[in-house]
Coordinates of C-alpha atoms in Angstrom, one line a residue:
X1 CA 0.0 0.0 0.0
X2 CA 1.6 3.0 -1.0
X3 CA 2.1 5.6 1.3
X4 CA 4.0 8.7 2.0
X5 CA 7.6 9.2 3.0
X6 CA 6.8 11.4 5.5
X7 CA 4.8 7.6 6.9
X8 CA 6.6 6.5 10.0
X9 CA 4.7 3.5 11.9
X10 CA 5.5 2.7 15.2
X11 CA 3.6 0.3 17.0
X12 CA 4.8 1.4 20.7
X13 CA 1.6 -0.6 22.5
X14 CA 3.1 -3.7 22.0
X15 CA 6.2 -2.6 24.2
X16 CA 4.0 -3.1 27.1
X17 CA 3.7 -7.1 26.1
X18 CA 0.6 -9.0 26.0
X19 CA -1.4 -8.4 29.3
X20 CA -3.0 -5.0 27.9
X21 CA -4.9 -6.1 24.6
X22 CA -5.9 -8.8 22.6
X23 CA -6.1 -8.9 19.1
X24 CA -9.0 -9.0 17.2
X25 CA -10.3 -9.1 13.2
X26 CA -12.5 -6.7 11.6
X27 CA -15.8 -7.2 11.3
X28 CA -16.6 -7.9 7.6
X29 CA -19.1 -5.3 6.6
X30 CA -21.8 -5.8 3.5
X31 CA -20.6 -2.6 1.8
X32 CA -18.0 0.1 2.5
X33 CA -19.1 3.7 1.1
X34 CA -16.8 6.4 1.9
X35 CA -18.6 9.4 3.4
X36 CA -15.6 11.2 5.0
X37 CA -12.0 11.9 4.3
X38 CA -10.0 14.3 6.2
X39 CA -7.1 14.4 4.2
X40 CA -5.5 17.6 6.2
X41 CA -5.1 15.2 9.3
X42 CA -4.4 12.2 7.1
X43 CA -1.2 14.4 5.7
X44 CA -0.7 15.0 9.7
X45 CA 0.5 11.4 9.6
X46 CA 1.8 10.6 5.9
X47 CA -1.5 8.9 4.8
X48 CA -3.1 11.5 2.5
X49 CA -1.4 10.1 -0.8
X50 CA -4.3 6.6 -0.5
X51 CA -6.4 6.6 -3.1
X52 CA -10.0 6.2 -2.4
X53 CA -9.8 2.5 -3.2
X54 CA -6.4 2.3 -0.8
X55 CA -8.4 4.2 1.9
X56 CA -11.5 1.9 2.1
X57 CA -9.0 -1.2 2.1
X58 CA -7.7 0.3 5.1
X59 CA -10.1 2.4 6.9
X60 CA -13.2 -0.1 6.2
X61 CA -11.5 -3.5 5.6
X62 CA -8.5 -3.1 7.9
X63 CA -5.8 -4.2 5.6
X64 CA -3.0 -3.6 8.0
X65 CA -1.4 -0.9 7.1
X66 CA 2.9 -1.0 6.6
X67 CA 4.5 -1.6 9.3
X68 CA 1.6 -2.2 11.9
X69 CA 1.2 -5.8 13.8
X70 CA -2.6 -5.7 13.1
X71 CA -6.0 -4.5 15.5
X72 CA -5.8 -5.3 19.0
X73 CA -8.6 -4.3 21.5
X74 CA -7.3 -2.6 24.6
X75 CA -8.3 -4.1 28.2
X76 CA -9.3 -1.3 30.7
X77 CA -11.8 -1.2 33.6
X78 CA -13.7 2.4 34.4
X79 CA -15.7 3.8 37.0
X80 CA -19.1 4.4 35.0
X81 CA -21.4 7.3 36.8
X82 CA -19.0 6.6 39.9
X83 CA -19.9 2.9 40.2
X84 CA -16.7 0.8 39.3
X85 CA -17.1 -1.8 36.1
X86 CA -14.4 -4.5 35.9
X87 CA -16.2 -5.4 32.7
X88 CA -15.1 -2.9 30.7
X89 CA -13.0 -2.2 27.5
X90 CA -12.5 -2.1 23.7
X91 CA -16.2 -3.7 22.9
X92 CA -17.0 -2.0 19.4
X93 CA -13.5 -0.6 18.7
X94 CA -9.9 -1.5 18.5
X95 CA -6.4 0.6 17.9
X96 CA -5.4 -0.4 14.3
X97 CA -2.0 1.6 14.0
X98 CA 0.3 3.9 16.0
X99 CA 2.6 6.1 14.0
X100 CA 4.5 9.6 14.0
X101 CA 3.0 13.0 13.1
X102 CA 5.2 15.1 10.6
X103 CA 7.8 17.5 11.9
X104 CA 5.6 20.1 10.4
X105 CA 2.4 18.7 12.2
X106 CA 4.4 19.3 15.4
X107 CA 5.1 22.5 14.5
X108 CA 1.8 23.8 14.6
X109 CA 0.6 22.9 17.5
X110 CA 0.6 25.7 20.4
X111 CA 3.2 24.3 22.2
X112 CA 5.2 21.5 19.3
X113 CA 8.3 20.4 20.1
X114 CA 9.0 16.6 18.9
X115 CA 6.7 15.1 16.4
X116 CA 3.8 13.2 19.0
X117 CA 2.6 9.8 18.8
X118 CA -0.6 8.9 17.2
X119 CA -3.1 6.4 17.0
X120 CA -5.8 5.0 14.8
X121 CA -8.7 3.9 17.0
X122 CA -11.6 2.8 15.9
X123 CA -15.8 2.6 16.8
X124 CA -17.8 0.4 14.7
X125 CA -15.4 -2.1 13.7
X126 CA -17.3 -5.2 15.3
X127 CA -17.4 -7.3 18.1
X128 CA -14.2 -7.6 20.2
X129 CA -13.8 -9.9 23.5
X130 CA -15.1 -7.2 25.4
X131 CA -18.2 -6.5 23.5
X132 CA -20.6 -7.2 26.6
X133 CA -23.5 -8.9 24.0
X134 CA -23.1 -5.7 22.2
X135 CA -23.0 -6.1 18.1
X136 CA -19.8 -4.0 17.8
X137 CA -21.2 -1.7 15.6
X138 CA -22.0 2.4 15.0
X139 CA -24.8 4.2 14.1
X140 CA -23.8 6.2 11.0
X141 CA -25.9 9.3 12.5
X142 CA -23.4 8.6 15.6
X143 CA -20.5 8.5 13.0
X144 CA -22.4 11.5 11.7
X145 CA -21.9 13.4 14.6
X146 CA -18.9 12.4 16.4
X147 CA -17.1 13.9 13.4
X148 CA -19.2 17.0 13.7
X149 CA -18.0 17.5 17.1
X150 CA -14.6 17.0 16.5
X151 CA -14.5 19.4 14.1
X152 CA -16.0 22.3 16.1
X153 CA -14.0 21.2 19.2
X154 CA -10.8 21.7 16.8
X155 CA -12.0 25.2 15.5
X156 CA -12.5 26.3 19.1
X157 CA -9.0 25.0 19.9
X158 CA -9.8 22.3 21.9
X159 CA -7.1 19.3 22.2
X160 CA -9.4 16.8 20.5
X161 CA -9.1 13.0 18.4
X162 CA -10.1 13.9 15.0
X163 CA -12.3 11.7 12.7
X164 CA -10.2 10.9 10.4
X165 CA -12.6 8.5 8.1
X166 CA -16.0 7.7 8.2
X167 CA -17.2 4.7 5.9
X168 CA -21.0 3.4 6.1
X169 CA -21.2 -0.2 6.5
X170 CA -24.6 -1.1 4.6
X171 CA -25.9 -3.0 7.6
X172 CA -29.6 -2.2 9.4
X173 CA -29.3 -1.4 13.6
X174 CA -31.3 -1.8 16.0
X175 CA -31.6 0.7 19.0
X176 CA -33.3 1.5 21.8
X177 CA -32.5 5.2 22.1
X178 CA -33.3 6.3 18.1
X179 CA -35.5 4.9 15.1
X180 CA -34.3 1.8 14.0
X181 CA -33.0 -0.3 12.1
X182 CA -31.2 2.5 11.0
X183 CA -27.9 2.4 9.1
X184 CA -24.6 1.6 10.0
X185 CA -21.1 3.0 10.1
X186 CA -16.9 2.8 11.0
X187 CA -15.5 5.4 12.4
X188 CA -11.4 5.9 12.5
X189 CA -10.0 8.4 15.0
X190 CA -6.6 10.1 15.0
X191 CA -5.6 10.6 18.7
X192 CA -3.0 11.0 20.8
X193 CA -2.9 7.9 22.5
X194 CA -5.7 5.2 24.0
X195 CA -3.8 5.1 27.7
X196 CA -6.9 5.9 29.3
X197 CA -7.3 6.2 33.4
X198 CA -9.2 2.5 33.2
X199 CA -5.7 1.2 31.7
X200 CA -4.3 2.0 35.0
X201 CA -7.6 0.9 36.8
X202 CA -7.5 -2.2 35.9
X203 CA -4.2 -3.0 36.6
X204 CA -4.7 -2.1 40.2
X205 CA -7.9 -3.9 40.2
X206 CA -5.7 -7.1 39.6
X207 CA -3.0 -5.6 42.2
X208 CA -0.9 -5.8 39.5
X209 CA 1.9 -3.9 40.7
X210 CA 4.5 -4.7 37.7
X211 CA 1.7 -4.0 35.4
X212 CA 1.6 -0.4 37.1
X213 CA 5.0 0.4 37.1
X214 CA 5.2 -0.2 33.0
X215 CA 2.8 1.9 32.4
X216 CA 4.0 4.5 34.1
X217 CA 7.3 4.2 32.4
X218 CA 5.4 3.7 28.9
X219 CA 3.6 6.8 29.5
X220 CA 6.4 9.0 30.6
X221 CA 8.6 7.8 28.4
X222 CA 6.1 8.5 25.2
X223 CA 3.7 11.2 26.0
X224 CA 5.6 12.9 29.6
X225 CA 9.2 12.7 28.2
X226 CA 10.0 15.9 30.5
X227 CA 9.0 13.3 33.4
X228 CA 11.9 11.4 35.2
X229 CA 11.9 7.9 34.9
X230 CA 10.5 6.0 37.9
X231 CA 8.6 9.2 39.4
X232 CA 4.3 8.5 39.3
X233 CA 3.5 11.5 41.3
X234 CA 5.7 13.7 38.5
X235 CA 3.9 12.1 35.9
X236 CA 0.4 12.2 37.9
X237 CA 1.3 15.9 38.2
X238 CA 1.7 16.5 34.4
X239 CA -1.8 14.3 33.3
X240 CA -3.1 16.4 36.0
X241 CA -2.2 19.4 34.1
X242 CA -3.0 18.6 30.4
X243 CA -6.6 17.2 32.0
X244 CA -7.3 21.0 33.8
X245 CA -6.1 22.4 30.7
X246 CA -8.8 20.2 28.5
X247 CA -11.2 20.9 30.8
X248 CA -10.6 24.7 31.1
X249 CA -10.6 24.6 27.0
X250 CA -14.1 22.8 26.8
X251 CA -15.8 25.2 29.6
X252 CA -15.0 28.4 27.0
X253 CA -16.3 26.4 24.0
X254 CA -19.5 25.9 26.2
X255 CA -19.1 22.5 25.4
X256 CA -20.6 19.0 27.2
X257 CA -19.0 15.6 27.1
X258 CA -22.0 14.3 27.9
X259 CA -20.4 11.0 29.6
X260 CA -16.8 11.9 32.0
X261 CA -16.3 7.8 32.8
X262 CA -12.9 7.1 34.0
X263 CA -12.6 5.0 30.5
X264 CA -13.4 8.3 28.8
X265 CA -10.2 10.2 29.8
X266 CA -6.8 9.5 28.3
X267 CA -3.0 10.3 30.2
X268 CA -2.3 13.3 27.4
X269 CA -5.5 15.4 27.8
X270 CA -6.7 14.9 24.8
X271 CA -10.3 14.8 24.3
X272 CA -12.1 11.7 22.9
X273 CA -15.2 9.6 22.5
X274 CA -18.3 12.1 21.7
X275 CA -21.8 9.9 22.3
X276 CA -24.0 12.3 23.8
X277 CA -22.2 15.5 23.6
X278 CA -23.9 19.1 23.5
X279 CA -22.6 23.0 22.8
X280 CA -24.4 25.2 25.2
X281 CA -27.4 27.6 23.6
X282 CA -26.4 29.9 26.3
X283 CA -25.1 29.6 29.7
X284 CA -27.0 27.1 31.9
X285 CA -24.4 25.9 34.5
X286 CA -27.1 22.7 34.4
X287 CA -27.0 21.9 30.9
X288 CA -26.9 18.2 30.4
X289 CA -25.9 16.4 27.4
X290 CA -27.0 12.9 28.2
X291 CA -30.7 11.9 28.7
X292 CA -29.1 9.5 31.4
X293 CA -27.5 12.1 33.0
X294 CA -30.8 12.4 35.6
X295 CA -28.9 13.7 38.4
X296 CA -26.8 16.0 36.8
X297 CA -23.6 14.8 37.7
X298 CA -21.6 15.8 34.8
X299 CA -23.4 19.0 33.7
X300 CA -21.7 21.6 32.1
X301 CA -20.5 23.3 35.3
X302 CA -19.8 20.2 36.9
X303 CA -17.2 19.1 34.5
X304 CA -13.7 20.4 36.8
X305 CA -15.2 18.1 39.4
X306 CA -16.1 15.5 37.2
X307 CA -12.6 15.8 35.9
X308 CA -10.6 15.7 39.4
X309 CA -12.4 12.9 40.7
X310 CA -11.0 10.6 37.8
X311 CA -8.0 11.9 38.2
X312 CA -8.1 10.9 42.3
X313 CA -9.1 7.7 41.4
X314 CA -5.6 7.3 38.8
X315 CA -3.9 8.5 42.1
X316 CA -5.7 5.8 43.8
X317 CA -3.7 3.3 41.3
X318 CA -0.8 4.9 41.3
X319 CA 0.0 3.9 45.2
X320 CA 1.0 0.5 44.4
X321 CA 4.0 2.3 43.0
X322 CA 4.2 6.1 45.4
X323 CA 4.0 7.4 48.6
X324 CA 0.0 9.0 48.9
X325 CA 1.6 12.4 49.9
X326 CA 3.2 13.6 46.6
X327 CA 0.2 12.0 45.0
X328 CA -2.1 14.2 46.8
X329 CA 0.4 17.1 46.1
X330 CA 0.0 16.6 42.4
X331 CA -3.7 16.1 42.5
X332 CA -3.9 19.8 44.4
X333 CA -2.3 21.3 41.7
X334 CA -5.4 20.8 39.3
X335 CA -7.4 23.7 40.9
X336 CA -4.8 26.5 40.2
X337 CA -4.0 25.2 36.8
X338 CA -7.4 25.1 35.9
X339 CA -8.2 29.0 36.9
X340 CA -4.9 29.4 35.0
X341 CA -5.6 27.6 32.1
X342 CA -9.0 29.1 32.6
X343 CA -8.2 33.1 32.2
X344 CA -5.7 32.0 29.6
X345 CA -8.2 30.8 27.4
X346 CA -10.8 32.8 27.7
X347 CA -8.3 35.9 26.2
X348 CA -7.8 33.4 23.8
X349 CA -11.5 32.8 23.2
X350 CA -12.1 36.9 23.1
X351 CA -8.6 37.3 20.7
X352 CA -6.8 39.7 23.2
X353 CA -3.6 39.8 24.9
X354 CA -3.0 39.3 28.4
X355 CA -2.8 42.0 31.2
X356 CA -1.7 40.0 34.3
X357 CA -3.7 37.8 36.4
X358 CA -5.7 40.5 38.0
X359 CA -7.4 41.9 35.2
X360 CA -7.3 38.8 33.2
X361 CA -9.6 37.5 36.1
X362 CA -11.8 40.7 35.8
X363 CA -12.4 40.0 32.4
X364 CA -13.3 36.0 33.0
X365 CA -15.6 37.4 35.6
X366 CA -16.7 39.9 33.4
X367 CA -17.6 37.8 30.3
X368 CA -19.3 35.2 32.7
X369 CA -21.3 37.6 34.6
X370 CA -22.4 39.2 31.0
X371 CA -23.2 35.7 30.1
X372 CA -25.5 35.2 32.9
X373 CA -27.3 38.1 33.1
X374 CA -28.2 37.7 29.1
X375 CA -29.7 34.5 29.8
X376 CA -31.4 32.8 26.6
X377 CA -31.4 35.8 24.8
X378 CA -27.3 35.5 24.6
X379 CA -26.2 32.8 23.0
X380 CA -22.7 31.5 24.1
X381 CA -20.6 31.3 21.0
X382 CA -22.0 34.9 19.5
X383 CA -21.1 37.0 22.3
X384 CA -17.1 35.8 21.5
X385 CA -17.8 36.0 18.2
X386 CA -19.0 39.7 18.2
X387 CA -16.3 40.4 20.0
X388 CA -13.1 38.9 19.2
X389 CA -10.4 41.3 19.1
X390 CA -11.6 43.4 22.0
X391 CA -12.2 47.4 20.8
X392 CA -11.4 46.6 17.5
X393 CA -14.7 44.7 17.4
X394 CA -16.8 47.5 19.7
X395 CA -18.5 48.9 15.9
X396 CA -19.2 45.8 14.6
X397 CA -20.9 44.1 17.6
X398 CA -23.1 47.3 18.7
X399 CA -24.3 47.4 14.7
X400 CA -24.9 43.6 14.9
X401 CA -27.9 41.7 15.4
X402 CA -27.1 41.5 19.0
X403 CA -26.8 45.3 19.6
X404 CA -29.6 45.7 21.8
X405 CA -28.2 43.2 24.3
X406 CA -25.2 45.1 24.6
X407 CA -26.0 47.8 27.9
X408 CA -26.2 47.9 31.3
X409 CA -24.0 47.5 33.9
X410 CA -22.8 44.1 32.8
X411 CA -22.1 45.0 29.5
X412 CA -20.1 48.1 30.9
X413 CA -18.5 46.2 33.2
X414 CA -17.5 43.7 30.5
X415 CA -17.0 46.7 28.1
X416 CA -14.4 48.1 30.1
X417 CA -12.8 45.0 31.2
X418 CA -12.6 44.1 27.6
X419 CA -11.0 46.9 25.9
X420 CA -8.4 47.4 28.6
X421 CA -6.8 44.3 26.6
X422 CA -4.8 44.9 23.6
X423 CA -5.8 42.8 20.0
X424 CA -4.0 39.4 19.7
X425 CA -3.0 39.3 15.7
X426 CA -5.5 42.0 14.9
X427 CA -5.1 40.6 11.3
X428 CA -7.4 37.8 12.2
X429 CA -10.3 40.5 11.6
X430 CA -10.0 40.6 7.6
X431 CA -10.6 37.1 7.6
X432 CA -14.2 37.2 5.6
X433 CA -16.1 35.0 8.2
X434 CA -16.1 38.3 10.4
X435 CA -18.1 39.7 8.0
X436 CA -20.8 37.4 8.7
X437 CA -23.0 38.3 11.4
X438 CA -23.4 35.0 12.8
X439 CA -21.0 32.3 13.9
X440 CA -20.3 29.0 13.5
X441 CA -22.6 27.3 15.6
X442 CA -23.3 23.8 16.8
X443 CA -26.6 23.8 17.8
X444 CA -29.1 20.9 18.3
X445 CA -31.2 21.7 15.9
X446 CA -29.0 22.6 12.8
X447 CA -27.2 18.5 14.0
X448 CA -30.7 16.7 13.7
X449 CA -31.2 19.1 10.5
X450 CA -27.9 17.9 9.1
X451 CA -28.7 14.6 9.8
X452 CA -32.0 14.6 8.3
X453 CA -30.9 15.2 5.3
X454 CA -29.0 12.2 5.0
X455 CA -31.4 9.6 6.6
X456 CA -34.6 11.2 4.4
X457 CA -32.7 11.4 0.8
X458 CA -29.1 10.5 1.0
X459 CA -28.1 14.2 0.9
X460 CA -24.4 15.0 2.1
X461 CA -24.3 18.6 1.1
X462 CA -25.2 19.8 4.4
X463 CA -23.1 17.7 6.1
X464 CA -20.0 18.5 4.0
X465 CA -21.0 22.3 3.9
X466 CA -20.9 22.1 7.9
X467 CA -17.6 21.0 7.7
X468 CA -16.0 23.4 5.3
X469 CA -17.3 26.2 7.3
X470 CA -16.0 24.7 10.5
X471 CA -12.6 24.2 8.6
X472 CA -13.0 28.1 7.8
X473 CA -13.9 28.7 11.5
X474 CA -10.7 26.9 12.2
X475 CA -8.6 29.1 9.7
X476 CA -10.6 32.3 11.1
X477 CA -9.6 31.8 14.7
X478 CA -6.2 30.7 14.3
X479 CA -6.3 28.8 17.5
X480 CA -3.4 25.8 18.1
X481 CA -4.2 23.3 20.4

């Protein structure tokens, strides 16, 4: 299979030997139609020179790619809504590849240094040991969307997988949650690794102790490099401060997992695995994504806490191999990192530069506050939207269709917090979609639109026009992840 010289496989997982995965064969679909190529991350990692007919042989029949052993299925455990499942793991999915980005990949990210390792996960791709009676498969309308949310996430700056190839499967569902039989789907992720919390949780589970020391040296040694070898509560601190960082990042795009399981966060920060995911209409501090989610627990607001808990219970593992009190020293440094990353990305959000931590924390205040007191009327993603850039924006957000929202003593207080802030790349303005006077958006209603389209008449063009628009949004903002 012909690929790029800028290809570079390197299966890393199997370092770890045999106790971590099984391997596993693709299920062996009826039809594979390509509906999605993202060619700008396949070129990430050398694959963008498949043809179509290469790509489907690889991303919907799983020839193995150069290089790579074959699937495997990771093993993991999880906490699931807080109660702990020993059951878990890899059940409609599997990791078909690792390889390393491009020197110029790395380059563009917000803070590259050495090209990063990267992995081709799948959902879709059959039943696996760990498929629980499940059939192994994907909705398309969950391939659908998953891809839709990655791609907003990655406009907004967000450390997120990307979908990478979505291939419909010609098979009918069944499900309990949508109308069914409804059609099928694969789904291939680019990601920065599949380590998730459950890898660790597991091995603790089985007081594995030698399991939990190599995967603290695999995971320092590939994704926490700047970690000494041997040192958990070093590399607890630094998963500790890529997760507050992810977390910070989804709060200021108004944005809902939906489902924070233990087996739904990974040891790089990176986010992953969108089933019931939701963009706020508007601040609601209660906003829920998943229909399951009766008592709230991982709500919009609730997300830091949902966040540190999993992190306490990787701590938890990681005293087969530490002493508790540096654990719990690195697990207290989420809080501060979080306001941190918190103030830092809402400049980043609003396009402005930063004025020390005082008035950077006016202006987080301020734009939350403003938020608030708009209520429905104020939806989250226009207000940064009108204005981005600070006093640069002030004529084209008080002419906009939002004018009239824009008074009273939080807007002044905003106002003034605001413009106290100089531009960040002020050239980010000519870019045409500030000439619109709305956003790119992610709303409920435009997703189920989008999908109608294609379960009523087969129609694509909405789907495809929502992502070049979010790749324009992504151009627009300029934000690295």
């Amino acid at each position: 299979m012909p690929v790029s010289p800028a290809y570079r496989p390197e299966p890393r997982v199997f370092d770890l030997g045999p106790d971590y995965a099984d391997a596993v064969t693709a299920a062996d679909f009826p039809q594979t139609i390509l509906r999605l190529r993202n060619d700008r991350a396949a070129a990430e990692v050398g694959l963008e020179t498949l043809s179509d007919a290469e790509w489907i042989a690889a991303f919907g029949r799983f020839q193995p790619l150069p290089g790579q052993p074959g699937p495997i299925a990771m093993r993991y455990h999880g906490h699931q809504f807080r109660t702990y499942n020993p059951d878990l793991g890899d059940g409609r999915g599997f990791l078909a590849a690792q390889l390393r980005e491009t020197p110029q990949a790395a380059a563009l990210r917000e803070r590259g240094d050495r090209p990063r390792l990267m992995d081709l996960g799948t959902k879709g791709s059959g039943r696996t040991p760990w498929s629980r009676g499940g059939d192994g498969r994907l909705t398309l309308k969950g391939g659908v969307r998953e891809a839709l949310a990655a791609a907003m996430l990655e406009a907004l700056g967000v450390p997120t997988s990307r979908a990478l190839s979505l291939i419909e499967t010609g098979e009918s569902l069944e499900r309990g949650d949508e109308p069914s039989p409804t059609r099928s789907a694969v789904l291939v992720r680019l990601s920065h690794s599949h380590v998730r919390f459950g890898t660790f949780q597991r091995a603790a589970y089985l007081g594995r102790k030698d399991q939990i020391e190599a995967l603290v040296e695999h995971v320092r040694a590939l994704y926490h490099p700047q970690v000494a070898a041997g040192d958990a509560p070093g590399l607890l601190a630094a998963i500790v401060d890529a997760s507050a960082r992810l977390t910070a990042r989804w709060i200021a795009a108004g944005f809902v997992h939906g489902v924070l399981n233990t087996d739904n966060l990974n040891v790089t920060g990176e986010s992953f695995d969108y089933g019931p995911w939701r963009f706020l209409p508007f601040y609601d501090p209660g906003f829920t994504a998943a229909y399951f989610d009766q008592t709230g627990l991982y709500a919009f607001a609730r997300q830091p806490e949902a966040v540190f808990w999993n992190l306490t219970q990787l701590a938890g593992c990681l005293k087969l191999v530490a002493e508790g009190e540096p654990l719990t020293e690195a697990l207290n440094g989420f809080g501060p990192t979080y306001i941190r990353e918190l103030r830092a990305v809402f400049l980043m959000r609003l396009g402005v530069l930063s004025l020390g931590e005082a008035a950077d924390q006016r202006l987080l205040d301020a734009t939350l506050a403003l938020l608030r007191e708009g209520g429905e009327a104020l939806r989250w993603e226009p207000l940064f939207f009108d204005w981005f850039g600070g006093f640069a924006s002030s004529a084209r957000a008080l002419s906009g269709p939002r004018a009239k929202l824009y008074q009273g003593e939080a807007f002044d207080t905003f106002r003034f917090a605001l413009m106290a802030h100089e531009p960040d790349r002020i050239e980010r303005l000519e870019h045409p979609m500030f000439a619109a006077r709305e956003p790119e958006e992610m709303r409920i209603e435009e997703v189920e639109a989008i999908w109608s389209a294609i379960a009523a008449a087969d129609d694509w063009a909405p789907f495809q026009a929502k992502l070049a628009r979010l790749e324009a949004a992504r151009t627009a903002w300029g934000f690295a992840t």
